[in-house]
Short mmCIF file of C-alpha atoms in Angstrom, two decimals:
data_model
loop_
_atom_site.label_atom_id
_atom_site.label_comp_id
_atom_site.label_asym_id
_atom_site.label_seq_id
_atom_site.Cartn_x
_atom_site.Cartn_y
_atom_site.Cartn_z
CA MET A 1 0.00 0.00 0.00
CA SER A 2 3.03 2.32 0.12
CA VAL A 3 3.21 5.33 -2.20
CA ASP A 4 5.96 7.75 -3.12
CA VAL A 5 5.14 11.43 -2.75
CA GLY A 6 8.20 12.86 -4.39
CA ALA A 7 11.21 11.62 -2.48
CA LEU A 8 9.09 10.68 0.53
CA THR A 9 7.68 7.17 0.82
CA LEU A 10 4.44 6.87 2.78
CA ARG A 11 3.46 3.44 4.04
CA GLY A 12 -0.07 4.02 2.79
CA PRO A 13 -1.91 6.46 0.53
CA ILE A 14 -4.10 8.06 3.22
CA LEU A 15 -3.25 11.02 5.41
CA ALA A 16 -5.38 12.73 8.01
CA ALA A 17 -6.29 16.23 6.79
CA SER A 18 -5.37 19.40 8.61
CA GLY A 19 -7.96 20.78 10.99
CA THR A 20 -9.80 17.50 11.39
CA PHE A 21 -7.29 15.66 13.51
CA GLY A 22 -6.04 18.28 15.93
CA TYR A 23 -2.41 17.52 16.67
CA GLY A 24 -3.08 13.80 16.55
CA THR A 25 -2.96 13.40 20.31
CA GLU A 26 -6.67 13.50 21.04
CA VAL A 27 -8.08 11.40 18.25
CA PRO A 28 -10.49 8.77 19.54
CA LEU A 29 -10.19 5.10 18.62
CA LEU A 30 -7.28 5.85 16.31
CA GLU A 31 -6.09 2.95 14.19
CA ARG A 32 -2.58 4.10 13.40
CA ARG A 33 -1.79 1.23 11.06
CA ALA A 34 -4.09 2.81 8.46
CA LEU A 35 -2.40 6.21 8.51
CA GLY A 36 0.19 7.01 5.86
CA GLY A 37 0.72 10.31 7.62
CA MET A 38 -0.96 13.22 9.29
CA VAL A 39 -1.19 16.95 8.71
CA SER A 40 -1.46 18.98 11.90
CA LYS A 41 -4.06 21.60 12.67
CA GLY A 42 -2.99 24.89 11.06
CA ILE A 43 -0.48 26.82 13.12
CA PHE A 44 0.64 30.46 13.23
CA LEU A 45 3.71 31.88 14.90
CA ARG A 46 1.61 33.25 17.75
CA PRO A 47 -1.42 31.87 19.62
CA ARG A 48 -4.82 32.67 18.15
CA SER A 49 -8.12 32.44 19.98
CA GLY A 50 -10.29 31.84 16.90
CA THR A 51 -13.74 33.14 15.96
CA PRO A 52 -16.80 33.43 18.23
CA PRO A 53 -19.51 30.77 18.00
CA PRO A 54 -21.44 29.58 16.10
CA ARG A 55 -18.43 28.21 14.25
CA ILE A 56 -19.96 25.30 12.40
CA VAL A 57 -23.23 24.56 10.69
CA GLU A 58 -24.35 21.46 8.89
CA THR A 59 -25.45 21.76 5.26
CA PRO A 60 -26.75 19.10 2.88
CA SER A 61 -24.04 16.40 2.75
CA GLY A 62 -21.52 18.77 4.27
CA MET A 63 -20.66 21.39 6.83
CA LEU A 64 -19.45 24.95 6.95
CA ASN A 65 -16.76 25.87 9.43
CA ALA A 66 -15.21 29.13 10.54
CA ILE A 67 -12.88 28.16 13.37
CA GLY A 68 -10.49 31.02 12.70
CA LEU A 69 -7.37 28.88 12.97
CA GLN A 70 -7.56 28.73 16.75
CA GLY A 71 -4.26 27.44 18.01
CA PRO A 72 -1.56 27.68 20.65
CA GLY A 73 1.19 29.12 18.45
CA VAL A 74 4.38 27.51 17.27
CA GLU A 75 6.26 27.45 20.58
CA ALA A 76 3.52 25.45 22.29
CA LEU A 77 3.35 23.13 19.31
CA ILE A 78 7.08 22.45 19.55
CA ARG A 79 6.90 21.96 23.30
CA ASP A 80 3.69 19.96 23.64
CA TYR A 81 3.17 18.01 20.43
CA ALA A 82 6.35 17.59 18.36
CA PRO A 83 8.03 15.34 20.97
CA LYS A 84 5.09 12.94 20.69
CA TRP A 85 5.22 13.01 16.88
CA ALA A 86 8.88 12.08 17.01
CA GLU A 87 7.88 8.73 18.53
CA TRP A 88 5.21 7.89 15.96
CA ASP A 89 5.68 5.52 13.07
CA PHE A 90 4.20 7.86 10.42
CA PRO A 91 5.28 11.33 9.32
CA VAL A 92 3.57 14.45 10.65
CA PHE A 93 3.39 17.50 8.40
CA VAL A 94 2.76 20.88 9.97
CA ASN A 95 0.14 23.05 8.28
CA ILE A 96 1.70 26.52 8.36
CA ASN A 97 -0.05 29.89 8.16
CA GLY A 98 0.96 33.52 8.08
CA GLU A 99 -0.10 37.03 7.24
CA SER A 100 2.98 37.74 5.13
CA ALA A 101 5.62 35.75 3.27
CA ALA A 102 8.07 36.75 5.98
CA GLU A 103 5.84 35.17 8.63
CA TYR A 104 5.69 31.88 6.75
CA ALA A 105 9.47 32.04 6.43
CA GLU A 106 9.97 32.64 10.15
CA LEU A 107 7.59 29.83 11.05
CA THR A 108 9.41 27.43 8.72
CA ALA A 109 12.80 28.39 10.12
CA ARG A 110 11.53 27.81 13.65
CA LEU A 111 10.12 24.37 12.85
CA ASP A 112 12.85 23.13 10.54
CA GLY A 113 14.94 20.52 12.32
CA VAL A 114 12.52 20.09 15.24
CA PRO A 115 12.30 16.33 15.87
CA GLY A 116 8.85 15.09 14.92
CA VAL A 117 8.32 17.60 12.10
CA ALA A 118 8.51 15.64 8.84
CA GLY A 119 7.55 18.42 6.45
CA PHE A 120 5.34 21.39 5.73
CA GLU A 121 1.93 21.91 4.22
CA ILE A 122 1.55 25.58 3.32
CA ASN A 123 -1.98 26.89 3.75
CA ILE A 124 -2.14 29.64 1.13
CA SER A 125 -5.80 30.37 1.88
CA CYS A 126 -4.74 33.12 4.30
CA PRO A 127 -5.21 36.84 3.72
CA ASN A 128 -1.99 38.68 2.89
CA VAL A 129 -1.88 41.86 4.96
CA GLU A 130 0.77 43.31 2.63
CA GLN A 131 -1.67 43.06 -0.26
CA GLY A 132 -4.74 44.52 1.41
CA GLY A 133 -6.00 41.13 2.60
CA LEU A 134 -5.98 39.49 -0.81
CA TYR A 135 -5.59 35.74 -0.34
CA PHE A 136 -2.14 34.37 -1.18
CA GLY A 137 -3.78 31.42 -2.88
CA ASN A 138 -5.71 33.55 -5.37
CA ASP A 139 -2.64 35.22 -6.84
CA PRO A 140 0.04 33.14 -8.59
CA ARG A 141 2.80 35.61 -7.65
CA ALA A 142 1.86 35.74 -3.96
CA ALA A 143 1.42 31.95 -3.85
CA ALA A 144 4.82 31.49 -5.44
CA ALA A 145 6.44 34.04 -3.12
CA VAL A 146 5.20 32.18 -0.03
CA THR A 147 6.30 28.85 -1.45
CA ASP A 148 9.71 30.27 -2.27
CA ALA A 149 10.05 31.79 1.22
CA VAL A 150 9.35 28.41 2.82
CA ARG A 151 11.44 26.44 0.32
CA LYS A 152 14.52 28.54 1.08
CA ARG A 153 14.33 27.71 4.79
CA THR A 154 13.99 23.95 4.76
CA ARG A 155 15.14 20.83 3.01
CA LEU A 156 12.13 18.91 4.31
CA PRO A 157 9.26 18.24 1.91
CA VAL A 158 7.14 21.31 1.17
CA TRP A 159 3.54 20.74 0.11
CA VAL A 160 1.19 23.55 -0.91
CA LYS A 161 -2.53 23.26 -0.14
CA LEU A 162 -4.44 24.92 -2.96
CA THR A 163 -7.67 26.85 -2.59
CA PRO A 164 -10.52 25.99 -4.95
CA MET A 165 -11.65 29.63 -4.98
CA VAL A 166 -9.76 30.49 -8.17
CA SER A 167 -10.69 30.71 -11.84
CA ASP A 168 -7.86 28.42 -13.02
CA ILE A 169 -6.23 26.15 -10.47
CA GLY A 170 -3.62 25.12 -13.06
CA VAL A 171 -2.11 28.61 -13.03
CA ILE A 172 -1.57 28.53 -9.27
CA ALA A 173 -0.39 24.92 -9.41
CA ARG A 174 2.30 25.73 -11.97
CA ALA A 175 3.37 28.85 -10.09
CA VAL A 176 4.01 27.00 -6.81
CA GLU A 177 5.62 24.08 -8.64
CA ALA A 178 8.08 26.52 -10.21
CA ALA A 179 8.72 28.05 -6.77
CA GLY A 180 9.91 24.70 -5.44
CA ALA A 181 6.90 22.84 -4.02
CA ASP A 182 7.44 19.08 -3.69
CA ALA A 183 3.73 18.28 -3.92
CA LEU A 184 0.31 19.91 -4.09
CA CYS A 185 -2.66 19.25 -1.86
CA ALA A 186 -5.91 19.85 -3.70
CA ILE A 187 -8.15 21.19 -2.39
CA ASN A 188 -8.96 23.31 0.64
CA THR A 189 -12.60 24.11 1.51
CA PHE A 190 -14.95 26.18 -0.66
CA VAL A 191 -16.20 29.42 0.85
CA GLY A 192 -19.92 29.20 1.58
CA MET A 193 -22.74 30.79 3.55
CA SER A 194 -25.92 29.63 5.26
CA ILE A 195 -28.73 31.90 6.46
CA ASP A 196 -30.85 31.35 9.56
CA LEU A 197 -34.37 32.36 8.52
CA ASN A 198 -35.45 32.79 12.14
CA VAL A 199 -33.19 35.78 12.56
CA TYR A 200 -32.43 36.80 8.93
CA GLN A 201 -28.72 36.47 9.65
CA PRO A 202 -25.91 34.14 8.63
CA ARG A 203 -25.74 31.04 10.83
CA LEU A 204 -22.00 31.50 11.35
CA SER A 205 -20.79 34.43 13.40
CA PHE A 206 -17.99 34.92 10.84
CA ARG A 207 -20.75 35.12 8.15
CA THR A 208 -18.93 32.75 5.81
CA GLY A 209 -17.21 29.43 6.32
CA GLY A 210 -15.34 26.68 4.54
CA LEU A 211 -17.55 24.00 3.02
CA SER A 212 -16.34 20.41 3.41
CA GLY A 213 -17.81 16.95 3.23
CA PRO A 214 -19.27 14.81 0.44
CA ALA A 215 -21.06 17.89 -0.94
CA ILE A 216 -17.78 19.10 -2.47
CA ARG A 217 -16.40 15.78 -3.68
CA PRO A 218 -17.13 15.98 -7.44
CA LEU A 219 -15.83 19.56 -7.46
CA ALA A 220 -12.71 18.44 -5.62
CA VAL A 221 -12.07 15.46 -7.90
CA HIS A 222 -12.25 17.80 -10.88
CA LEU A 223 -9.93 20.41 -9.37
CA ALA A 224 -7.40 17.84 -8.14
CA HIS A 225 -7.46 16.36 -11.66
CA GLN A 226 -6.93 19.82 -13.19
CA ALA A 227 -4.02 20.44 -10.85
CA ALA A 228 -2.50 17.03 -11.65
CA ARG A 229 -2.71 17.76 -15.36
CA ALA A 230 -0.97 21.09 -14.90
CA VAL A 231 2.15 19.90 -13.05
CA ARG A 232 4.73 17.11 -12.86
CA ILE A 233 4.92 17.00 -9.05
CA PRO A 234 2.56 14.70 -7.09
CA VAL A 235 -0.93 15.85 -6.13
CA ILE A 236 -2.60 14.76 -2.91
CA GLY A 237 -6.38 14.74 -3.33
CA ILE A 238 -8.68 16.17 -0.67
CA GLY A 239 -12.40 16.86 -0.58
CA GLY A 240 -15.30 14.88 0.81
CA ILE A 241 -13.63 11.47 0.92
CA ALA A 242 -15.62 9.14 3.16
CA THR A 243 -15.17 5.73 1.52
CA ALA A 244 -12.51 3.75 -0.35
CA GLU A 245 -14.35 4.36 -3.61
CA ASP A 246 -14.20 8.11 -3.02
CA ALA A 247 -10.44 7.92 -2.46
CA LEU A 248 -9.98 5.71 -5.53
CA GLU A 249 -11.71 8.35 -7.66
CA PHE A 250 -9.02 10.86 -6.68
CA LEU A 251 -6.24 8.35 -7.32
CA VAL A 252 -7.54 7.44 -10.77
CA ALA A 253 -8.04 11.14 -11.53
CA GLY A 254 -4.31 11.64 -11.13
CA CYS A 255 -3.58 11.91 -7.39
CA THR A 256 -0.74 10.05 -5.69
CA ALA A 257 -2.30 10.03 -2.23
CA VAL A 258 -5.35 11.44 -0.47
CA GLN A 259 -6.32 13.16 2.75
CA VAL A 260 -9.44 12.27 4.72
CA GLY A 261 -10.94 14.98 6.94
CA THR A 262 -14.57 15.70 7.72
CA ALA A 263 -15.50 12.02 7.39
CA THR A 264 -13.56 11.28 10.59
CA PHE A 265 -15.95 13.55 12.53
CA VAL A 266 -18.81 11.31 11.46
CA ASN A 267 -17.03 7.98 11.55
CA PRO A 268 -13.99 7.60 13.80
CA ARG A 269 -13.08 4.52 11.77
CA ALA A 270 -13.22 6.30 8.40
CA ILE A 271 -9.49 6.26 7.71
CA ALA A 272 -9.15 2.57 8.55
CA GLU A 273 -12.17 1.74 6.40
CA VAL A 274 -10.82 3.75 3.45
CA HIS A 275 -7.44 2.06 3.84
CA ASP A 276 -8.84 -1.45 4.02
CA GLY A 277 -11.26 -0.77 1.17
CA ILE A 278 -8.48 0.39 -1.13
CA ALA A 279 -6.43 -2.68 -0.26
CA ALA A 280 -9.41 -4.92 -1.04
CA PHE A 281 -10.07 -3.12 -4.33
CA LEU A 282 -6.45 -3.50 -5.42
CA GLY A 283 -6.30 -7.11 -4.28
CA ALA A 284 -9.46 -8.06 -6.17
CA ARG A 285 -7.94 -6.69 -9.36
CA GLY A 286 -4.48 -8.15 -8.95
CA LEU A 287 -2.85 -4.75 -8.44
CA SER A 288 0.00 -4.72 -5.96
CA SER A 289 0.07 -1.01 -5.08
CA PRO A 290 -1.94 2.19 -5.52
CA ALA A 291 0.69 3.29 -8.05
CA ASP A 292 -0.43 0.43 -10.31
CA LEU A 293 -3.95 1.84 -10.67
CA PRO A 294 -4.76 2.94 -14.19
CA ARG A 295 -4.78 6.73 -14.28
CA TYR A 296 -7.13 8.94 -16.23
CA LEU A 297 -4.69 11.78 -16.80
CA PRO A 298 -4.56 12.94 -20.41
CA ARG A 299 -1.73 15.43 -21.04
CA ASP A 300 -2.60 18.17 -23.46
CA MET B 1 -14.84 6.24 24.78
CA PHE B 2 -16.67 3.57 22.83
CA LEU B 3 -18.25 3.35 19.39
CA VAL B 4 -21.30 1.15 19.75
CA ASP B 5 -23.71 -0.15 17.16
CA ALA B 6 -26.66 0.32 19.47
CA ARG B 7 -30.00 -1.41 19.07
CA ILE B 8 -33.03 0.72 19.91
CA THR B 9 -35.05 -1.06 22.57
CA GLY B 10 -37.85 1.35 23.36
CA LYS B 11 -39.45 4.75 23.07
CA ARG B 12 -41.88 6.55 25.35
CA LEU B 13 -43.60 9.94 25.41
CA VAL B 14 -42.74 12.04 28.49
CA ALA B 15 -44.13 15.46 27.49
CA ARG B 16 -45.65 17.14 24.45
CA ASP B 17 -43.43 16.15 21.47
CA MET B 18 -40.78 14.94 23.90
CA TYR B 19 -39.63 11.33 23.90
CA VAL B 20 -37.21 9.10 25.73
CA ILE B 21 -35.42 6.62 23.49
CA THR B 22 -33.75 3.59 25.00
CA MET B 23 -30.84 1.81 23.36
CA HIS B 24 -28.59 -1.11 24.14
CA ALA B 25 -25.04 0.23 24.66
CA PRO B 26 -23.39 -1.82 27.43
CA PRO B 27 -19.90 -0.23 27.56
CA ILE B 28 -21.39 3.27 27.63
CA ALA B 29 -24.04 2.31 30.20
CA SER B 30 -21.38 0.99 32.53
CA THR B 31 -19.06 4.02 32.32
CA VAL B 32 -21.17 7.16 31.76
CA LEU B 33 -21.09 9.87 34.41
CA PRO B 34 -23.78 12.48 35.13
CA GLY B 35 -23.62 15.35 32.61
CA GLN B 36 -21.80 13.36 29.95
CA PHE B 37 -23.25 12.85 26.50
CA VAL B 38 -23.23 10.57 23.49
CA ASN B 39 -22.88 11.59 19.83
CA ILE B 40 -25.33 9.63 17.74
CA GLY B 41 -25.41 9.00 14.01
CA TRP B 42 -27.94 7.08 11.94
CA SER B 43 -28.58 6.16 8.35
CA PRO B 44 -30.22 7.56 6.40
CA GLY B 45 -29.67 10.68 8.45
CA PRO B 46 -27.83 13.98 8.60
CA MET B 47 -24.10 13.91 7.88
CA LEU B 48 -22.98 14.94 11.34
CA ARG B 49 -23.80 13.06 14.49
CA ARG B 50 -26.09 14.74 17.04
CA PRO B 51 -25.16 15.12 20.71
CA PHE B 52 -27.55 13.92 23.43
CA SER B 53 -27.10 13.92 27.17
CA VAL B 54 -27.46 10.53 28.75
CA TYR B 55 -30.75 10.76 30.63
CA ARG B 56 -30.77 7.46 32.46
CA VAL B 57 -29.00 4.15 32.63
CA ASP B 58 -30.93 0.93 32.99
CA GLY B 59 -28.68 -2.11 33.14
CA GLU B 60 -26.96 -2.35 29.76
CA ARG B 61 -29.21 0.30 28.25
CA ILE B 62 -28.89 4.06 28.07
CA GLU B 63 -31.68 6.56 27.52
CA ILE B 64 -31.70 9.89 25.71
CA VAL B 65 -34.39 12.58 25.53
CA LEU B 66 -35.34 14.31 22.34
CA LYS B 67 -37.93 16.54 20.80
CA ALA B 68 -38.99 16.43 17.17
CA VAL B 69 -37.54 19.78 16.15
CA GLY B 70 -36.07 19.08 12.73
CA VAL B 71 -35.65 16.56 9.98
CA GLY B 72 -32.92 14.72 11.87
CA THR B 73 -34.78 14.21 15.12
CA ALA B 74 -37.90 13.20 13.17
CA GLN B 75 -35.85 10.48 11.47
CA LEU B 76 -34.58 9.28 14.82
CA LEU B 77 -38.10 9.26 16.26
CA SER B 78 -39.44 7.25 13.33
CA MET B 79 -37.10 4.38 14.16
CA THR B 80 -38.55 1.35 15.85
CA GLN B 81 -37.39 -1.37 18.17
CA GLY B 82 -34.50 -3.30 16.69
CA ASP B 83 -33.29 -0.45 14.46
CA ARG B 84 -29.70 0.51 15.05
CA VAL B 85 -27.85 3.77 15.60
CA SER B 86 -24.14 4.45 15.91
CA CYS B 87 -23.47 5.70 19.40
CA LEU B 88 -20.14 7.32 20.35
CA GLY B 89 -19.51 7.96 24.02
CA PRO B 90 -19.45 8.67 26.82
CA LEU B 91 -18.13 12.13 25.94
CA GLY B 92 -17.36 15.33 27.78
CA HIS B 93 -16.73 16.38 31.33
CA GLY B 94 -19.78 16.09 33.56
CA PHE B 95 -20.99 17.37 36.92
CA GLU B 96 -18.75 17.29 39.96
CA PHE B 97 -20.10 16.62 43.42
CA GLY B 98 -17.01 17.52 45.43
CA ALA B 99 -16.69 16.83 49.10
CA GLY B 100 -19.41 17.44 51.57
CA PRO B 101 -22.43 19.18 50.00
CA ARG B 102 -25.52 18.25 51.99
CA SER B 103 -28.14 19.71 49.69
CA ALA B 104 -28.39 20.06 45.94
CA VAL B 105 -30.84 21.87 43.75
CA LEU B 106 -31.18 20.72 40.16
CA VAL B 107 -32.63 23.33 37.83
CA SER B 108 -33.86 22.15 34.45
CA GLY B 109 -35.70 23.87 31.64
CA GLY B 110 -37.51 21.98 28.90
CA LEU B 111 -35.17 19.38 27.41
CA GLY B 112 -32.70 20.21 30.17
CA VAL B 113 -34.15 17.26 32.10
CA ALA B 114 -31.85 15.22 29.88
CA SER B 115 -28.80 15.60 32.06
CA MET B 116 -30.58 15.73 35.44
CA THR B 117 -31.68 12.21 36.25
CA LEU B 118 -28.19 10.76 36.40
CA ALA B 119 -27.11 13.76 38.48
CA ALA B 120 -30.01 13.27 40.89
CA ARG B 121 -29.19 9.61 41.37
CA GLN B 122 -25.50 10.26 41.89
CA ALA B 123 -26.26 12.97 44.44
CA ALA B 124 -28.67 10.66 46.28
CA SER B 125 -26.04 7.93 46.39
CA LEU B 126 -23.69 10.41 48.09
CA GLY B 127 -26.31 11.18 50.73
CA ILE B 128 -27.14 14.62 49.33
CA ARG B 129 -30.72 15.85 49.66
CA VAL B 130 -31.95 16.66 46.14
CA THR B 131 -34.54 19.25 45.16
CA TRP B 132 -35.39 19.17 41.48
CA VAL B 133 -36.92 22.30 39.98
CA HIS B 134 -38.25 21.72 36.52
CA GLY B 135 -39.56 24.50 34.32
CA ALA B 136 -41.38 24.53 30.99
CA ARG B 137 -43.73 26.75 29.05
CA THR B 138 -46.94 24.95 30.02
CA LYS B 139 -48.16 21.92 31.95
CA GLU B 140 -48.11 19.82 28.74
CA ASP B 141 -44.42 20.62 28.20
CA LEU B 142 -43.31 19.42 31.64
CA CYS B 143 -41.53 16.09 31.69
CA SER B 144 -43.72 13.49 33.39
CA GLU B 145 -40.70 11.76 34.95
CA SER B 146 -38.59 13.05 37.80
CA ASP B 147 -36.22 12.03 40.53
CA GLY B 148 -34.95 13.42 43.81
CA ASP B 149 -36.38 14.06 47.26
CA ASP B 150 -38.41 17.19 46.54
CA LEU B 151 -39.91 18.35 43.31
CA ILE B 152 -40.93 21.86 42.28
CA TRP B 153 -42.72 22.56 39.01
CA ALA B 154 -42.62 25.94 37.30
CA THR B 155 -44.52 26.97 34.17
CA ASP B 156 -44.44 30.22 32.23
CA ASP B 157 -48.26 30.31 32.12
CA GLY B 158 -48.86 28.99 35.63
CA SER B 159 -50.78 25.96 34.34
CA LYS B 160 -48.88 23.76 36.80
CA GLY B 161 -46.74 24.54 39.81
CA VAL B 162 -45.25 27.98 40.33
CA LYS B 163 -45.93 30.60 37.67
CA GLY B 164 -42.61 31.85 36.35
CA THR B 165 -39.18 30.48 35.68
CA ALA B 166 -37.49 27.49 37.24
CA VAL B 167 -34.61 29.72 38.33
CA ALA B 168 -36.94 32.03 40.24
CA ALA B 169 -38.75 29.07 41.82
CA ALA B 170 -35.59 27.34 43.03
CA PRO B 171 -34.39 27.45 46.64
CA ASP B 172 -30.72 27.87 47.50
CA ALA B 173 -28.55 24.83 48.20
CA ASP B 174 -24.92 23.82 48.74
CA LEU B 175 -24.71 22.55 45.18
CA VAL B 176 -26.57 23.97 42.17
CA LEU B 177 -26.64 22.03 38.90
CA ALA B 178 -28.51 23.34 35.88
CA CYS B 179 -29.33 22.38 32.32
CA GLY B 180 -31.62 24.10 29.85
CA PRO B 181 -31.63 26.83 27.21
CA ASN B 182 -28.52 29.02 27.38
CA ARG B 183 -30.68 32.02 28.26
CA MET B 184 -31.89 30.19 31.36
CA LEU B 185 -28.33 29.24 32.25
CA ALA B 186 -27.29 32.88 32.05
CA ALA B 187 -29.97 33.59 34.68
CA VAL B 188 -28.56 30.76 36.77
CA ALA B 189 -25.12 32.36 36.50
CA ALA B 190 -26.49 35.69 37.69
CA ARG B 191 -28.03 34.10 40.79
CA TRP B 192 -25.46 31.39 41.58
CA PRO B 193 -22.03 32.16 40.05
CA GLU B 194 -20.69 28.87 41.47
CA ALA B 195 -23.43 26.74 39.89
CA GLN B 196 -22.45 24.00 37.45
CA VAL B 197 -24.27 24.38 34.15
CA ALA B 198 -24.42 22.10 31.10
CA VAL B 199 -24.39 24.31 27.99
CA GLU B 200 -25.76 23.65 24.53
CA THR B 201 -23.69 24.32 21.40
CA TYR B 202 -23.53 23.13 17.83
CA MET B 203 -21.19 20.20 17.70
CA GLY B 204 -19.04 18.64 15.02
CA CYS B 205 -16.88 15.71 16.03
CA GLY B 206 -17.81 15.55 19.73
CA THR B 207 -14.29 14.40 20.56
CA GLY B 208 -12.20 17.58 20.71
CA VAL B 209 -10.55 17.84 17.32
CA CYS B 210 -12.79 20.09 15.20
CA LEU B 211 -13.05 23.05 17.62
CA GLY B 212 -16.57 23.68 16.35
CA CYS B 213 -18.29 23.67 19.76
CA ALA B 214 -16.42 26.72 21.05
CA VAL B 215 -17.58 28.09 24.41
CA PRO B 216 -16.49 31.69 25.06
CA LEU B 217 -14.85 32.14 28.44
CA LYS B 218 -14.93 35.21 30.65
CA ARG B 219 -11.14 35.13 31.01
CA GLY B 220 -10.87 35.29 27.19
CA GLY B 221 -10.55 32.66 24.52
CA TYR B 222 -12.63 29.57 23.95
CA ASP B 223 -12.65 26.00 24.92
CA ARG B 224 -14.59 23.00 23.78
CA ALA B 225 -18.05 22.00 25.00
CA CYS B 226 -17.21 18.43 24.02
CA ARG B 227 -14.02 18.12 26.09
CA GLU B 228 -13.67 20.71 28.85
CA GLY B 229 -17.51 20.95 28.89
CA PRO B 230 -20.38 20.58 28.48
CA VAL B 231 -20.50 21.31 32.21
CA TYR B 232 -18.95 24.61 33.35
CA ARG B 233 -18.85 26.76 36.42
CA ALA B 234 -21.53 29.33 35.53
CA SER B 235 -19.34 32.36 36.21
CA ASP B 236 -16.61 31.12 33.83
CA ILE B 237 -18.72 31.61 30.72
CA ASP B 238 -18.99 34.79 28.67
CA TRP B 239 -22.78 34.57 28.38
CA ALA B 240 -23.09 37.57 26.04
CA THR B 241 -21.02 35.77 23.40
CA LEU B 242 -22.49 32.28 23.81
CA PRO B 243 -25.34 31.98 21.28
CA SER B 244 -28.62 31.84 23.14
CA HIS B 245 -30.63 30.42 20.31
CA LEU B 246 -29.56 27.48 18.21
CA SER B 247 -31.50 26.34 15.19
CA TYR B 248 -30.15 23.41 13.29
CA ALA B 249 -30.18 23.76 9.53
CA ALA B 250 -32.49 21.44 7.63
CA THR B 251 -30.35 18.53 6.54
CA PRO B 252 -32.25 16.16 4.32
#
């Protein structure tokens, strides 16, 4: 079941997605054998308290969240969590966030070399204060600048998590590939809104939130496929995966691995079930590894 | 924490539109503490699980209380004996009884009865004299089941018991435990800052990783109703920021 994401070999094709697994230390009924790796909850240099409630609302086949990247800051992460990661038998990537390229760079420099930190997943869906709050991920130059800033400060794998809120994901994908990304993670949540008709107001206090869950899966498969067609580096598919068949769709559409997120809220065994289901699918067809799956990835 | 494929064993009406559902969940029944909850999923059903306080334990069975308020609860209520739900629990941090209280008053509003029965029984087992004050809008909305040594009813319209709120009708005691709408709990906090209250929030995972069930604290910041809560010291909560009215989105 092992897969190669660039130079890094994962023992399985499934990672736990950022923001749905905390720092991996509080996950209930965790079956570690099924995890190829884990991406930590997004972290900033400094602690952040997050947004006021309500922070989540369920929508048809999905949920909106506006947590506001609540977190303890990088020093607490290094002190409280990294030592535990160093003892685990799967790699932990840190999802890094900042308000400027310099902040991403500082965060990377601080985490690089810390035992337990296997690599970085750059969240480029953050507002860039130096560009009037424009999201890094919506601008190929800003996305590339952040990637470059991180790349220059570490030799560990650097993955970039792409936002779907763009008109052409291939443009961003190529820009961060050129800036030195080792892999792409596609995709982050879609921005959405839900209105409470009792009070004529948005249900979330932040007004908008990130939509996740099976509701976004066909959109995510398409965007991950588009990203995979645009670049030569591996793409890790994310978006509404709840079953092995869902994950296999991403793999056939051109992804090397997948991340499972919201499904674990619903089913604590989701990752193990996806893992075992992929193994059964491959076994039934005489395929020895996920890399042997036929890919639908026309190059034009 | 256990994930149990729980068989539904019974259902009974205890007030207008309010039901107790019984399910077979042995490991949860044998470990649940007063004020803890379970996160229940069913199929076909909404995507996310729904949190329910554990109302009572009967041998290997647990009971929850619910009201048909939305599509999800209607689905759950339409299930019959032998149907199965996925039950994750016990979850959260419940009521604490400390050392030495001699009297307790339990204040519940509406569905707030859900976390009171276990608390009443635990208090009784510790030799604490329990007064249960239960409030609802009208006589028909009052739960027909109760526990404890003394019982006080309160209704908004005066159709049974004291006219007015449960908080106003309650006597003082060494220990005050409360569960009900957040607005009622804010009134509890104003009268008894040291009371222990079980809050209601939207919930995602129920296990501490999604940070969706944020409870604003007076000292600043948030913590999680599903881990540090759902029971809090009343004066620790920033009541102005905690949503007082939750309405679940329709989730067909």
